[in-house]
Amino acid sequence: MSHSACFSYCLGDRFDLDVLSPKLATIGQVQRLRDAFLVKMRQGECVVFHYGVLVCWGIEEDNALALCKELGPAVEGPIRATRDEISFAGNPQLDRLTIKHDHFQFPEDDPLHKLAVSHALAQSVKLEAFEEQVAATIKETSPIPETLASKGKIRLPRRKLAVLRGRLYLAKSQVNLHFDLLDKPDFFWDHPELDPYYNLTRANQELDSRLEILNKRLEVIGELLEILADEEHHKHSSFLEWIVIWLISSEILIFIFHDYLGWI
């Protein structure tokens, strides 16, 4: 039984559909199914999702990378590119999809079966991009609670604190805005018979447990945001207090000087 490779790539935040559609038309025969484009090529097939992901079936990796490069002008939004790989084969002796050690065996060579699996693979590689983004943000800001624990305050200018708050908020909001992409796609309302393919692949990619971990990491970012907000508020309050002290001191000095002139 011969095996073929399937590569999943997250290239960016999303595709510009106005740029993407004509490019896909030059690559192969395109069929749009809800939020996915199924492209039948001379060698294999690829599934392109509007949220910046493509899944290549039965395509040599060099050709898959060339395809990624060709679709590059249609990519929007900065995101760290991620890649996953599985192997697959057809086995007519089976009556359902089976998965073992990231090797997928299909009972028949049906593009819709691959499309159903592609939805979960695309969500997995997109989630991987979110995971790396959040992990990098937490690592970068980890000195904040350590500094607070050892020194009792964060020795950073207000502007730097505001920048850190903005970056943390941006990381959290980008993930939250795309969380609906990790729910079951609308495609399966039209094809409920393909639910088992999607559900089995979703379980194989451990999407639910990874989402739970990602949520906990987002909670950490939320706590860091609260710490920075409290610190910035404290610095601002201290600044106002010093202004009030300076104004009162100035008023006292003026009063004393005025009385002194009057006494003279």
PDB file of C-alpha atoms in Angstrom:
ATOM      1  CA  MET A   1       0.000   0.000   0.000  1.00  0.00           C
ATOM      2  CA  SER A   2       1.617   3.281  -1.114  1.00  0.00           C
ATOM      3  CA  HIS A   3       1.597   6.261   1.229  1.00  0.00           C
ATOM      4  CA  SER A   4       1.347   9.917   0.306  1.00  0.00           C
ATOM      5  CA  ALA A   5       2.019  13.048   2.315  1.00  0.00           C
ATOM      6  CA  CYS A   6      -0.379  15.806   3.353  1.00  0.00           C
ATOM      7  CA  PHE A   7       1.056  19.190   4.352  1.00  0.00           C
ATOM      8  CA  SER A   8      -0.812  21.897   6.244  1.00  0.00           C
ATOM      9  CA  TYR A   9       0.443  25.485   6.236  1.00  0.00           C
ATOM     10  CA  CYS A  10      -0.735  28.575   8.092  1.00  0.00           C
ATOM     11  CA  LEU A  11       0.622  31.465   6.032  1.00  0.00           C
ATOM     12  CA  GLY A  12      -0.997  34.456   7.701  1.00  0.00           C
ATOM     13  CA  ASP A  13      -3.990  35.935   9.435  1.00  0.00           C
ATOM     14  CA  ARG A  14      -6.267  35.595   6.384  1.00  0.00           C
ATOM     15  CA  PHE A  15      -6.425  35.667   2.593  1.00  0.00           C
ATOM     16  CA  ASP A  16      -7.606  38.583   0.497  1.00  0.00           C
ATOM     17  CA  LEU A  17     -10.275  36.749  -1.497  1.00  0.00           C
ATOM     18  CA  ASP A  18     -10.170  39.281  -4.335  1.00  0.00           C
ATOM     19  CA  VAL A  19      -6.504  38.410  -4.873  1.00  0.00           C
ATOM     20  CA  LEU A  20      -6.827  34.724  -3.970  1.00  0.00           C
ATOM     21  CA  SER A  21      -9.639  33.694  -6.315  1.00  0.00           C
ATOM     22  CA  PRO A  22      -7.933  34.540  -9.651  1.00  0.00           C
ATOM     23  CA  LYS A  23      -4.692  32.941  -8.466  1.00  0.00           C
ATOM     24  CA  LEU A  24      -6.463  29.690  -7.612  1.00  0.00           C
ATOM     25  CA  ALA A  25      -8.123  29.667 -11.031  1.00  0.00           C
ATOM     26  CA  THR A  26      -4.674  29.475 -12.645  1.00  0.00           C
ATOM     27  CA  ILE A  27      -3.624  26.549 -10.441  1.00  0.00           C
ATOM     28  CA  GLY A  28      -6.396  24.051 -11.079  1.00  0.00           C
ATOM     29  CA  GLN A  29     -10.104  23.335 -11.075  1.00  0.00           C
ATOM     30  CA  VAL A  30     -11.664  25.267  -8.207  1.00  0.00           C
ATOM     31  CA  GLN A  31     -14.811  24.421  -6.272  1.00  0.00           C
ATOM     32  CA  ARG A  32     -15.961  26.647  -3.412  1.00  0.00           C
ATOM     33  CA  LEU A  33     -17.660  24.938  -0.478  1.00  0.00           C
ATOM     34  CA  ARG A  34     -18.690  27.436   2.189  1.00  0.00           C
ATOM     35  CA  ASP A  35     -15.457  29.014   3.523  1.00  0.00           C
ATOM     36  CA  ALA A  36     -13.104  26.604   1.732  1.00  0.00           C
ATOM     37  CA  PHE A  37     -11.789  26.298  -1.815  1.00  0.00           C
ATOM     38  CA  LEU A  38     -11.188  22.756  -3.069  1.00  0.00           C
ATOM     39  CA  VAL A  39      -8.614  22.872  -5.870  1.00  0.00           C
ATOM     40  CA  LYS A  40      -8.053  19.777  -8.023  1.00  0.00           C
ATOM     41  CA  MET A  41      -4.570  19.913  -9.500  1.00  0.00           C
ATOM     42  CA  ARG A  42      -2.607  17.828 -11.941  1.00  0.00           C
ATOM     43  CA  GLN A  43      -0.850  16.257  -8.985  1.00  0.00           C
ATOM     44  CA  GLY A  44      -3.094  15.903  -5.951  1.00  0.00           C
ATOM     45  CA  GLU A  45      -5.485  18.386  -4.406  1.00  0.00           C
ATOM     46  CA  CYS A  46      -5.296  21.321  -2.053  1.00  0.00           C
ATOM     47  CA  VAL A  47      -7.872  22.921   0.197  1.00  0.00           C
ATOM     48  CA  VAL A  48      -7.530  26.655   0.841  1.00  0.00           C
ATOM     49  CA  PHE A  49      -9.275  28.299   3.796  1.00  0.00           C
ATOM     50  CA  HIS A  50     -10.019  32.010   3.985  1.00  0.00           C
ATOM     51  CA  TYR A  51      -8.277  32.302   7.382  1.00  0.00           C
ATOM     52  CA  GLY A  52      -4.819  31.916   5.849  1.00  0.00           C
ATOM     53  CA  VAL A  53      -4.419  28.131   5.758  1.00  0.00           C
ATOM     54  CA  LEU A  54      -3.969  25.627   2.951  1.00  0.00           C
ATOM     55  CA  VAL A  55      -3.863  21.832   3.150  1.00  0.00           C
ATOM     56  CA  CYS A  56      -2.079  19.992   0.338  1.00  0.00           C
ATOM     57  CA  TRP A  57      -2.939  16.350  -0.404  1.00  0.00           C
ATOM     58  CA  GLY A  58      -0.654  14.123  -2.462  1.00  0.00           C
ATOM     59  CA  ILE A  59       1.591  17.006  -3.534  1.00  0.00           C
ATOM     60  CA  GLU A  60       5.388  16.877  -3.291  1.00  0.00           C
ATOM     61  CA  GLU A  61       6.641  19.232  -0.586  1.00  0.00           C
ATOM     62  CA  ASP A  62       8.676  21.302  -3.055  1.00  0.00           C
ATOM     63  CA  ASN A  63       5.538  21.864  -5.112  1.00  0.00           C
ATOM     64  CA  ALA A  64       3.531  22.614  -1.962  1.00  0.00           C
ATOM     65  CA  LEU A  65       6.071  25.241  -0.908  1.00  0.00           C
ATOM     66  CA  ALA A  66       6.009  26.725  -4.407  1.00  0.00           C
ATOM     67  CA  LEU A  67       2.229  26.940  -4.087  1.00  0.00           C
ATOM     68  CA  CYS A  68       2.591  28.729  -0.735  1.00  0.00           C
ATOM     69  CA  LYS A  69       4.919  31.224  -2.366  1.00  0.00           C
ATOM     70  CA  GLU A  70       2.502  31.749  -5.254  1.00  0.00           C
ATOM     71  CA  LEU A  71      -0.342  32.497  -2.855  1.00  0.00           C
ATOM     72  CA  GLY A  72       1.876  34.822  -0.795  1.00  0.00           C
ATOM     73  CA  PRO A  73       0.556  38.071  -2.365  1.00  0.00           C
ATOM     74  CA  ALA A  74      -2.957  37.141  -1.207  1.00  0.00           C
ATOM     75  CA  VAL A  75      -1.902  36.747   2.444  1.00  0.00           C
ATOM     76  CA  GLU A  76      -2.917  39.482   4.889  1.00  0.00           C
ATOM     77  CA  GLY A  77      -2.004  40.063   8.506  1.00  0.00           C
ATOM     78  CA  PRO A  78       1.271  39.191  10.237  1.00  0.00           C
ATOM     79  CA  ILE A  79       1.434  35.814  11.920  1.00  0.00           C
ATOM     80  CA  ARG A  80       4.215  33.305  12.487  1.00  0.00           C
ATOM     81  CA  ALA A  81       3.955  30.694   9.725  1.00  0.00           C
ATOM     82  CA  THR A  82       3.381  27.122  10.935  1.00  0.00           C
ATOM     83  CA  ARG A  83       3.482  23.720   9.241  1.00  0.00           C
ATOM     84  CA  ASP A  84       2.145  20.223   9.996  1.00  0.00           C
ATOM     85  CA  GLU A  85       2.503  16.940   8.138  1.00  0.00           C
ATOM     86  CA  ILE A  86       0.618  13.630   8.087  1.00  0.00           C
ATOM     87  CA  SER A  87       0.650  10.632   5.766  1.00  0.00           C
ATOM     88  CA  PHE A  88      -2.374   9.029   4.141  1.00  0.00           C
ATOM     89  CA  ALA A  89      -3.420   6.129   1.961  1.00  0.00           C
ATOM     90  CA  GLY A  90      -6.537   4.505   0.577  1.00  0.00           C
ATOM     91  CA  ASN A  91      -7.715   1.151   1.898  1.00  0.00           C
ATOM     92  CA  PRO A  92     -10.920  -0.185   0.286  1.00  0.00           C
ATOM     93  CA  GLN A  93     -11.081  -2.948   2.899  1.00  0.00           C
ATOM     94  CA  LEU A  94     -12.067  -0.359   5.497  1.00  0.00           C
ATOM     95  CA  ASP A  95     -15.573   0.979   6.002  1.00  0.00           C
ATOM     96  CA  ARG A  96     -14.501   4.137   7.830  1.00  0.00           C
ATOM     97  CA  LEU A  97     -11.568   6.459   8.349  1.00  0.00           C
ATOM     98  CA  THR A  98      -8.834   5.129  10.643  1.00  0.00           C
ATOM     99  CA  ILE A  99      -5.944   7.077  12.166  1.00  0.00           C
ATOM    100  CA  LYS A 100      -2.822   5.640  13.756  1.00  0.00           C
ATOM    101  CA  HIS A 101       0.376   7.557  14.512  1.00  0.00           C
ATOM    102  CA  ASP A 102      -0.663  10.429  12.224  1.00  0.00           C
ATOM    103  CA  HIS A 103      -1.274   8.016   9.345  1.00  0.00           C
ATOM    104  CA  PHE A 104      -4.763   8.348   7.851  1.00  0.00           C
ATOM    105  CA  GLN A 105      -6.409   5.502   5.928  1.00  0.00           C
ATOM    106  CA  PHE A 106      -9.470   6.360   3.848  1.00  0.00           C
ATOM    107  CA  PRO A 107     -12.024   3.741   2.742  1.00  0.00           C
ATOM    108  CA  GLU A 108     -12.269   5.466  -0.653  1.00  0.00           C
ATOM    109  CA  ASP A 109     -10.672   8.279  -2.600  1.00  0.00           C
ATOM    110  CA  ASP A 110     -13.371  10.922  -2.163  1.00  0.00           C
ATOM    111  CA  PRO A 111     -12.356  14.604  -2.239  1.00  0.00           C
ATOM    112  CA  LEU A 112     -15.132  15.466   0.231  1.00  0.00           C
ATOM    113  CA  HIS A 113     -13.669  13.020   2.757  1.00  0.00           C
ATOM    114  CA  LYS A 114     -10.336  14.802   2.476  1.00  0.00           C
ATOM    115  CA  LEU A 115     -12.085  18.154   2.736  1.00  0.00           C
ATOM    116  CA  ALA A 116     -13.780  17.079   5.984  1.00  0.00           C
ATOM    117  CA  VAL A 117     -10.417  16.036   7.427  1.00  0.00           C
ATOM    118  CA  SER A 118      -8.811  19.214   6.065  1.00  0.00           C
ATOM    119  CA  HIS A 119     -11.111  21.365   8.203  1.00  0.00           C
ATOM    120  CA  ALA A 120      -9.687  19.829  11.394  1.00  0.00           C
ATOM    121  CA  LEU A 121      -6.105  19.854  10.097  1.00  0.00           C
ATOM    122  CA  ALA A 122      -6.443  23.529   9.147  1.00  0.00           C
ATOM    123  CA  GLN A 123      -7.842  24.392  12.576  1.00  0.00           C
ATOM    124  CA  SER A 124      -4.945  22.504  14.174  1.00  0.00           C
ATOM    125  CA  VAL A 125      -2.233  24.390  12.290  1.00  0.00           C
ATOM    126  CA  LYS A 126      -4.046  27.698  12.906  1.00  0.00           C
ATOM    127  CA  LEU A 127      -4.251  26.876  16.603  1.00  0.00           C
ATOM    128  CA  GLU A 128      -0.524  26.114  16.554  1.00  0.00           C
ATOM    129  CA  ALA A 129       0.112  29.637  15.265  1.00  0.00           C
ATOM    130  CA  PHE A 130      -2.015  31.046  18.122  1.00  0.00           C
ATOM    131  CA  GLU A 131      -0.190  28.846  20.651  1.00  0.00           C
ATOM    132  CA  GLU A 132       3.225  30.077  19.516  1.00  0.00           C
ATOM    133  CA  GLN A 133       2.080  33.700  19.511  1.00  0.00           C
ATOM    134  CA  VAL A 134       0.656  33.520  23.046  1.00  0.00           C
ATOM    135  CA  ALA A 135       3.613  31.510  24.400  1.00  0.00           C
ATOM    136  CA  ALA A 136       6.082  34.041  22.960  1.00  0.00           C
ATOM    137  CA  THR A 137       4.119  36.935  24.497  1.00  0.00           C
ATOM    138  CA  ILE A 138       4.038  35.298  27.925  1.00  0.00           C
ATOM    139  CA  LYS A 139       7.767  34.474  27.758  1.00  0.00           C
ATOM    140  CA  GLU A 140       8.609  38.039  26.751  1.00  0.00           C
ATOM    141  CA  THR A 141       6.623  39.521  29.636  1.00  0.00           C
ATOM    142  CA  SER A 142       7.529  36.908  32.279  1.00  0.00           C
ATOM    143  CA  PRO A 143       9.974  39.289  34.046  1.00  0.00           C
ATOM    144  CA  ILE A 144       7.037  41.510  35.033  1.00  0.00           C
ATOM    145  CA  PRO A 145       5.610  39.336  37.865  1.00  0.00           C
ATOM    146  CA  GLU A 146       9.157  38.304  38.869  1.00  0.00           C
ATOM    147  CA  THR A 147      10.179  41.968  39.231  1.00  0.00           C
ATOM    148  CA  LEU A 148       6.990  42.752  41.142  1.00  0.00           C
ATOM    149  CA  ALA A 149       7.577  39.816  43.503  1.00  0.00           C
ATOM    150  CA  SER A 150      11.209  40.738  44.231  1.00  0.00           C
ATOM    151  CA  LYS A 151      11.034  44.553  44.287  1.00  0.00           C
ATOM    152  CA  GLY A 152       7.406  45.308  45.047  1.00  0.00           C
ATOM    153  CA  LYS A 153       6.987  47.492  41.985  1.00  0.00           C
ATOM    154  CA  ILE A 154       7.748  47.581  38.289  1.00  0.00           C
ATOM    155  CA  ARG A 155      10.561  49.978  37.408  1.00  0.00           C
ATOM    156  CA  LEU A 156       9.383  50.984  33.965  1.00  0.00           C
ATOM    157  CA  PRO A 157       8.377  54.372  32.522  1.00  0.00           C
ATOM    158  CA  ARG A 158       4.647  54.918  32.024  1.00  0.00           C
ATOM    159  CA  ARG A 159       5.097  54.921  28.253  1.00  0.00           C
ATOM    160  CA  LYS A 160       6.842  51.522  28.343  1.00  0.00           C
ATOM    161  CA  LEU A 161       4.074  50.157  30.592  1.00  0.00           C
ATOM    162  CA  ALA A 162       1.440  51.404  28.137  1.00  0.00           C
ATOM    163  CA  VAL A 163       3.298  49.739  25.230  1.00  0.00           C
ATOM    164  CA  LEU A 164       3.448  46.420  27.107  1.00  0.00           C
ATOM    165  CA  ARG A 165      -0.258  46.652  27.931  1.00  0.00           C
ATOM    166  CA  GLY A 166      -1.011  47.279  24.267  1.00  0.00           C
ATOM    167  CA  ARG A 167       1.031  44.287  23.121  1.00  0.00           C
ATOM    168  CA  LEU A 168      -0.557  41.972  25.669  1.00  0.00           C
ATOM    169  CA  TYR A 169      -4.033  43.184  24.767  1.00  0.00           C
ATOM    170  CA  LEU A 170      -3.302  42.756  21.057  1.00  0.00           C
ATOM    171  CA  ALA A 171      -2.125  39.164  21.547  1.00  0.00           C
ATOM    172  CA  LYS A 172      -5.228  38.329  23.575  1.00  0.00           C
ATOM    173  CA  SER A 173      -7.684  40.044  21.234  1.00  0.00           C
ATOM    174  CA  GLN A 174      -6.232  38.480  18.069  1.00  0.00           C
ATOM    175  CA  VAL A 175      -6.819  35.003  19.457  1.00  0.00           C
ATOM    176  CA  ASN A 176     -10.282  35.816  20.821  1.00  0.00           C
ATOM    177  CA  LEU A 177     -11.374  37.343  17.516  1.00  0.00           C
ATOM    178  CA  HIS A 178     -10.511  34.097  15.715  1.00  0.00           C
ATOM    179  CA  PHE A 179     -11.827  31.645  18.309  1.00  0.00           C
ATOM    180  CA  ASP A 180     -14.943  30.989  16.221  1.00  0.00           C
ATOM    181  CA  LEU A 181     -12.647  29.483  13.570  1.00  0.00           C
ATOM    182  CA  LEU A 182     -12.019  26.619  15.981  1.00  0.00           C
ATOM    183  CA  ASP A 183     -15.694  25.655  16.263  1.00  0.00           C
ATOM    184  CA  LYS A 184     -17.291  23.089  13.987  1.00  0.00           C
ATOM    185  CA  PRO A 185     -17.405  24.648  10.473  1.00  0.00           C
ATOM    186  CA  ASP A 186     -20.726  25.441   8.794  1.00  0.00           C
ATOM    187  CA  PHE A 187     -19.738  23.023   6.004  1.00  0.00           C
ATOM    188  CA  PHE A 188     -20.966  20.122   8.166  1.00  0.00           C
ATOM    189  CA  TRP A 189     -24.495  21.540   8.277  1.00  0.00           C
ATOM    190  CA  ASP A 190     -24.617  20.711   4.572  1.00  0.00           C
ATOM    191  CA  HIS A 191     -22.764  17.395   4.938  1.00  0.00           C
ATOM    192  CA  PRO A 192     -23.633  15.854   8.324  1.00  0.00           C
ATOM    193  CA  GLU A 193     -22.592  12.427   7.011  1.00  0.00           C
ATOM    194  CA  LEU A 194     -18.972  13.679   7.109  1.00  0.00           C
ATOM    195  CA  ASP A 195     -19.086  14.533  10.817  1.00  0.00           C
ATOM    196  CA  PRO A 196     -17.203  11.324  11.795  1.00  0.00           C
ATOM    197  CA  TYR A 197     -14.233  12.326   9.588  1.00  0.00           C
ATOM    198  CA  TYR A 198     -14.018  15.749  11.194  1.00  0.00           C
ATOM    199  CA  ASN A 199     -14.611  14.552  14.769  1.00  0.00           C
ATOM    200  CA  LEU A 200     -12.013  11.772  14.532  1.00  0.00           C
ATOM    201  CA  THR A 201      -9.399  14.127  13.107  1.00  0.00           C
ATOM    202  CA  ARG A 202     -10.211  16.795  15.690  1.00  0.00           C
ATOM    203  CA  ALA A 203      -9.671  14.217  18.450  1.00  0.00           C
ATOM    204  CA  ASN A 204      -6.424  13.037  16.820  1.00  0.00           C
ATOM    205  CA  GLN A 205      -5.109  16.621  16.772  1.00  0.00           C
ATOM    206  CA  GLU A 206      -6.199  17.070  20.421  1.00  0.00           C
ATOM    207  CA  LEU A 207      -7.897  20.355  19.588  1.00  0.00           C
ATOM    208  CA  ASP A 208     -10.143  20.469  22.650  1.00  0.00           C
ATOM    209  CA  SER A 209      -7.346  19.930  25.200  1.00  0.00           C
ATOM    210  CA  ARG A 210      -5.083  22.404  23.368  1.00  0.00           C
ATOM    211  CA  LEU A 211      -7.878  24.971  23.391  1.00  0.00           C
ATOM    212  CA  GLU A 212      -8.248  24.534  27.137  1.00  0.00           C
ATOM    213  CA  ILE A 213      -4.507  25.127  27.646  1.00  0.00           C
ATOM    214  CA  LEU A 214      -4.638  28.157  25.341  1.00  0.00           C
ATOM    215  CA  ASN A 215      -7.519  29.585  27.367  1.00  0.00           C
ATOM    216  CA  LYS A 216      -5.458  29.227  30.550  1.00  0.00           C
ATOM    217  CA  ARG A 217      -2.558  31.036  28.896  1.00  0.00           C
ATOM    218  CA  LEU A 218      -4.929  33.812  27.852  1.00  0.00           C
ATOM    219  CA  GLU A 219      -6.010  34.058  31.491  1.00  0.00           C
ATOM    220  CA  VAL A 220      -2.338  34.572  32.411  1.00  0.00           C
ATOM    221  CA  ILE A 221      -2.158  37.413  29.874  1.00  0.00           C
ATOM    222  CA  GLY A 222      -5.341  38.863  31.394  1.00  0.00           C
ATOM    223  CA  GLU A 223      -3.732  38.796  34.851  1.00  0.00           C
ATOM    224  CA  LEU A 224      -0.599  40.488  33.496  1.00  0.00           C
ATOM    225  CA  LEU A 225      -2.798  43.172  31.952  1.00  0.00           C
ATOM    226  CA  GLU A 226      -4.408  43.797  35.342  1.00  0.00           C
ATOM    227  CA  ILE A 227      -0.982  44.035  37.000  1.00  0.00           C
ATOM    228  CA  LEU A 228       0.220  46.562  34.428  1.00  0.00           C
ATOM    229  CA  ALA A 229      -3.030  48.526  34.650  1.00  0.00           C
ATOM    230  CA  ASP A 230      -2.691  48.746  38.458  1.00  0.00           C
ATOM    231  CA  GLU A 231       0.962  49.791  38.176  1.00  0.00           C
ATOM    232  CA  GLU A 232       0.181  52.447  35.577  1.00  0.00           C
ATOM    233  CA  HIS A 233      -2.695  53.735  37.723  1.00  0.00           C
ATOM    234  CA  HIS A 234      -0.365  53.871  40.730  1.00  0.00           C
ATOM    235  CA  LYS A 235       2.266  55.828  38.780  1.00  0.00           C
ATOM    236  CA  HIS A 236      -0.387  58.216  37.491  1.00  0.00           C
ATOM    237  CA  SER A 237      -1.810  58.731  41.005  1.00  0.00           C
ATOM    238  CA  SER A 238       1.674  59.355  42.388  1.00  0.00           C
ATOM    239  CA  PHE A 239       2.318  61.902  39.649  1.00  0.00           C
ATOM    240  CA  LEU A 240      -0.909  63.739  40.479  1.00  0.00           C
ATOM    241  CA  GLU A 241      -0.067  63.677  44.176  1.00  0.00           C
ATOM    242  CA  TRP A 242       3.286  65.320  43.519  1.00  0.00           C
ATOM    243  CA  ILE A 243       1.594  67.979  41.399  1.00  0.00           C
ATOM    244  CA  VAL A 244      -0.822  68.727  44.263  1.00  0.00           C
ATOM    245  CA  ILE A 245       2.078  68.869  46.752  1.00  0.00           C
ATOM    246  CA  TRP A 246       4.003  71.193  44.452  1.00  0.00           C
ATOM    247  CA  LEU A 247       0.988  73.486  43.994  1.00  0.00           C
ATOM    248  CA  ILE A 248       0.325  73.643  47.746  1.00  0.00           C
ATOM    249  CA  SER A 249       3.998  74.305  48.434  1.00  0.00           C
ATOM    250  CA  SER A 250       4.054  77.054  45.813  1.00  0.00           C
ATOM    251  CA  GLU A 251       0.942  78.636  47.301  1.00  0.00           C
ATOM    252  CA  ILE A 252       2.490  78.584  50.797  1.00  0.00           C
ATOM    253  CA  LEU A 253       5.713  80.140  49.527  1.00  0.00           C
ATOM    254  CA  ILE A 254       3.789  82.856  47.697  1.00  0.00           C
ATOM    255  CA  PHE A 255       1.716  83.547  50.806  1.00  0.00           C
ATOM    256  CA  ILE A 256       4.831  83.769  53.004  1.00  0.00           C
ATOM    257  CA  PHE A 257       6.628  85.990  50.495  1.00  0.00           C
ATOM    258  CA  HIS A 258       3.562  88.250  50.209  1.00  0.00           C
ATOM    259  CA  ASP A 259       3.318  88.563  54.014  1.00  0.00           C
ATOM    260  CA  TYR A 260       7.036  89.250  54.218  1.00  0.00           C
ATOM    261  CA  LEU A 261       6.775  92.094  51.713  1.00  0.00           C
ATOM    262  CA  GLY A 262       3.800  93.455  53.636  1.00  0.00           C
ATOM    263  CA  TRP A 263       5.737  93.343  56.912  1.00  0.00           C
ATOM    264  CA  ILE A 264       8.624  95.217  55.335  1.00  0.00           C
TER     265      ILE A 264
END
